[in-house]
XYZ file of C-alpha atoms in Angstrom:
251
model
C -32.613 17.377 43.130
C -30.144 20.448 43.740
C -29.790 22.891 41.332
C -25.767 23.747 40.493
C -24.436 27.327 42.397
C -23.931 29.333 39.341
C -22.595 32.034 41.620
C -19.086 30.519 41.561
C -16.080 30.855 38.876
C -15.214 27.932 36.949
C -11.654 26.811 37.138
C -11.179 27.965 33.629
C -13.120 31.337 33.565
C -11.101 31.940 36.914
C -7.465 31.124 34.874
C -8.902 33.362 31.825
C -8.715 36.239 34.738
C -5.886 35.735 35.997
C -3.963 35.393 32.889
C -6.096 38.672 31.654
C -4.312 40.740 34.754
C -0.998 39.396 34.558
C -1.268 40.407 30.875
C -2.330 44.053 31.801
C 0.330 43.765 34.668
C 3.033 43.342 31.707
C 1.502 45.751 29.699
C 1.576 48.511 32.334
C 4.616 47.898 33.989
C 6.682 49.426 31.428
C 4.848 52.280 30.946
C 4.910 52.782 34.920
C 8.658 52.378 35.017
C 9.071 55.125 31.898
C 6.907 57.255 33.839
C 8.760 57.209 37.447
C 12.109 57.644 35.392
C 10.459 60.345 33.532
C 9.642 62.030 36.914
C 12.718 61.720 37.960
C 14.356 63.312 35.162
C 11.733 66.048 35.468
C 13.081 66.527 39.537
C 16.613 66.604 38.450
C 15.925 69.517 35.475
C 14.405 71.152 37.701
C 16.611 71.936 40.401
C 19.109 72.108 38.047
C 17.271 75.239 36.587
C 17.246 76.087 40.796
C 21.308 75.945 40.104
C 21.561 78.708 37.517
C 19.325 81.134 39.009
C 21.629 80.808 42.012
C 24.584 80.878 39.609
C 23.164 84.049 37.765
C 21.821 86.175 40.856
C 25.422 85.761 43.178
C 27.161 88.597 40.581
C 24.863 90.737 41.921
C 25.330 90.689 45.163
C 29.309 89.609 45.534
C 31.761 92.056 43.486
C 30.313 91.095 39.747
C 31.924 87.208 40.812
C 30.610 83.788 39.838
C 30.155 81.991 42.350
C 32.961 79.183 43.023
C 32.879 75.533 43.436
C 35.100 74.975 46.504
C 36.704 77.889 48.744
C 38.670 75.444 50.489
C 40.494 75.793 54.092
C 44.034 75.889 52.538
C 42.864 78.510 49.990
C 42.095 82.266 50.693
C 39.055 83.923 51.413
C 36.226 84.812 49.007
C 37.536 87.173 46.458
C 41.064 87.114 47.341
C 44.159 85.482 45.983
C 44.242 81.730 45.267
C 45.730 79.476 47.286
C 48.204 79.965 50.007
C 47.078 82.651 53.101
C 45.411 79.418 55.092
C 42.000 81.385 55.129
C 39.984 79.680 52.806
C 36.337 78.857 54.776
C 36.188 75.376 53.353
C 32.560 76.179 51.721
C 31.540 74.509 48.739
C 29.270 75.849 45.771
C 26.323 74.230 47.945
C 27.245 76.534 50.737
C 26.840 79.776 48.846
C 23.636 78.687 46.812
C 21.927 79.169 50.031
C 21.168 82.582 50.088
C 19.645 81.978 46.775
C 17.985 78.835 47.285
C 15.322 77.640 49.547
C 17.222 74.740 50.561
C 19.694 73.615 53.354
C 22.985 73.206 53.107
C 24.417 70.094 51.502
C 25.272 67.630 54.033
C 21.368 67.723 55.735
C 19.452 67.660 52.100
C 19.403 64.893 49.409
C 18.255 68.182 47.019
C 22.146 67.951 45.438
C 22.051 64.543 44.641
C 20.541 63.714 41.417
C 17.181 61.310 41.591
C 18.846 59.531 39.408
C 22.083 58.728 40.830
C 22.804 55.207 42.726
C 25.296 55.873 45.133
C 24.702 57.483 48.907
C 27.483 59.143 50.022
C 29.375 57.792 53.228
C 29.238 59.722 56.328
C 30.205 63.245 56.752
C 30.272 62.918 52.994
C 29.407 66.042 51.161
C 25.616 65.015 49.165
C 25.955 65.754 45.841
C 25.883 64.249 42.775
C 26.256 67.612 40.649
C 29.550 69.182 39.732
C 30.690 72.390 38.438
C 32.764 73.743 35.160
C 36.043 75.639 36.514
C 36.551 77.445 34.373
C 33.079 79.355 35.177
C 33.069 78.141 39.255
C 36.461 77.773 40.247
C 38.381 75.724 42.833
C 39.515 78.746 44.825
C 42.855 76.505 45.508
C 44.014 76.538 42.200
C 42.500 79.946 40.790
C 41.062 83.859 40.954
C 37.199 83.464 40.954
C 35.302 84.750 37.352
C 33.647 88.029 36.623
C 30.514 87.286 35.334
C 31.249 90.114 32.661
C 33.738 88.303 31.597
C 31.635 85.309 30.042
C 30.656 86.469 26.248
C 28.158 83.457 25.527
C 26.156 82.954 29.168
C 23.543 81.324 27.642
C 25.794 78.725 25.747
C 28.582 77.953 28.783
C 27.790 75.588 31.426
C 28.205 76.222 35.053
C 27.341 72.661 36.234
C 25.013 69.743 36.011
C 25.168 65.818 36.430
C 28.558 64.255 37.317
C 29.619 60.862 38.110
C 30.021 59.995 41.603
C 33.042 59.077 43.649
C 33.313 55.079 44.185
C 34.716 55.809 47.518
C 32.948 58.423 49.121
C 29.630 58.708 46.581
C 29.990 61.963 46.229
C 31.220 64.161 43.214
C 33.843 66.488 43.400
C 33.091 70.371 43.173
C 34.606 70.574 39.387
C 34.355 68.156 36.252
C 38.162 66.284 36.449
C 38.192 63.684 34.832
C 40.119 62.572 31.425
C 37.800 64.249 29.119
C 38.661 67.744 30.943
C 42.385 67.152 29.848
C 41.902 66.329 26.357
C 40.033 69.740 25.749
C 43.062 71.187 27.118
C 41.294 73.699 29.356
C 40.353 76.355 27.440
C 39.434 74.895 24.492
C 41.210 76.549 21.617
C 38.481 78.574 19.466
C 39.824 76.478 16.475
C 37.855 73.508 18.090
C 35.191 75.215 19.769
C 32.520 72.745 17.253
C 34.280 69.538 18.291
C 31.973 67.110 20.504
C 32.702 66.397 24.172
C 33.766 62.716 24.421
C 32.771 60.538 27.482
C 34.696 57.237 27.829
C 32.020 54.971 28.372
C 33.620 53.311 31.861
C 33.224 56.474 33.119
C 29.243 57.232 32.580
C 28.472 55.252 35.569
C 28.268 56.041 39.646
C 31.137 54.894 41.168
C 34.279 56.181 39.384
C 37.806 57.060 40.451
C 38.042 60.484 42.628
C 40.077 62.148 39.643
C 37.286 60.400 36.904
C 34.546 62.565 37.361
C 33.111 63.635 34.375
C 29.552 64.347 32.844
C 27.092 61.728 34.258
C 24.204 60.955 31.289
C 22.285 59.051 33.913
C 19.015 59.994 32.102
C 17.174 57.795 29.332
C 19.212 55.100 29.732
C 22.221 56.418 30.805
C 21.958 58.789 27.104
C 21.427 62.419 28.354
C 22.683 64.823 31.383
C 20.659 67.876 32.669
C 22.874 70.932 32.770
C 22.757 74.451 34.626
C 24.148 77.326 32.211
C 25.522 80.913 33.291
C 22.561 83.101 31.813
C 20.329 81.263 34.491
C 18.632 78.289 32.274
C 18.883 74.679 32.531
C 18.563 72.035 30.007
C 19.387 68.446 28.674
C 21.678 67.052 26.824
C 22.387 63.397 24.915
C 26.032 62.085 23.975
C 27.619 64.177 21.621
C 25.635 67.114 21.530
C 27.606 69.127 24.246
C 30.341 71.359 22.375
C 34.037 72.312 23.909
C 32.877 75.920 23.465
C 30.065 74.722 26.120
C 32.773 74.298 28.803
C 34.936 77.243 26.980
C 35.440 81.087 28.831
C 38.195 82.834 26.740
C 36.073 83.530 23.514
């Protein structure tokens, strides 16, 4: 008489496997995901910290200046008066981090756009998900760029970091606009410089109106922004820990 093949799995020591993987499938998963979006978050804080080295060394090398946000072609040339004398070299605060920055310029590099962001930007589309305080990096259509001299707390203002992105284009403007910006009443008053910046919630996400961009706290669940300051350091921040003497120039 044969003897059984003991070499083979039973039908039930085979199931006890299987559910023994799918359990350490379930059990690892989670910790996989955490890690990737810790990564991530890692990426994004640390080319934010590329941002304010760039941010710190331009003084040096252009007049004492900050550099701005957008020099655009209706606007006047670097340095100059803003707005009006049609010479404005349409470059954006991508443009002049180059110098600074091994990096290309903005519309051949996904280094601008967070890791974290969900939105490509269309064609011909500027790629960044990053956007810049104006009162530190100006829109050169609207105002004179900033002496770096003139900032008193460098290592307490904030020159950029995570924005929202467009829901048209998936991009983010050069400079924070969005309702949160008009509430502080640009400059904060000094009386209020300890009051918390407030982000309507409908406007944390990617894909926002073009005048809507604010803060993006894409990170940890959609609970903290990374943030490039003036004195050259980055760092992140949860809901309600940013200041309006973060985003404030005139004391």
């Amino acid at each position: 008489m044969a003897k059984p093949n003991r070499n083979a799995f039973t039908l039930i020591e085979l199931l006890v496997v299987i559910s023994i993987i799918a359990l350490l499938i379930g059990i690892l998963l989670p910790a996989l995901g955490a890690a990737r979006r810790t990564a991530r978050n890692a990426e994004c804080l640390s080319r934010m910290h590329g941002c304010a080295v760039a941010v710190n060394a331009f003084p040096a090398d252009n007049k004492g200046f900050l550099p701005p946000a957008f020099n655009g072609n209706s606007g006047a040339d670097l340095f100059g008066d803003p707005a009006g004398s049609g010479n404005g070299d349409d470059q954006h605060f991508t443009d002049y981090f180059r110098d600074y920055m091994d990096t290309p310029e903005d519309q051949e590099s996904d280094f601008y756009l967070c890791p974290d962001s969900t939105l490509t930007p269309g064609p011909n589309q500027r790629r960044f998900s990053y956007s810049c305080n104006e009162k530190v990096m100006v829109n050169r259509l609207n105002a004179f760029q900033v002496r770096m001299a003139t900032i008193r707390r460098p290592s307490e203002v904030v020159a950029m970091g995570d924005a929202a992105q467009n829901s048209g284009a998936g991009t983010s403007g050069p400079t924070y606009s969005g309702q949160w910006v008009s509430d502080m009443g640009f400059p904060p008053a000094q009386a209020d410089r300890k009051t918390p910046i407030t982000i309507d919630e409908s406007l944390n996400v990617d894909g926002v109106p073009a005048n809507g961009i604010v803060i993006r706290f894409r990170h940890n669940s959609d609970q903290n922004a990374n943030l490039a300051y003036v004195d050259g350091h980055a760092d992140g921040s949860k809901i309600g820990e940013l200041l309006e003497e973060n985003f404030a120039v005139n004391y």
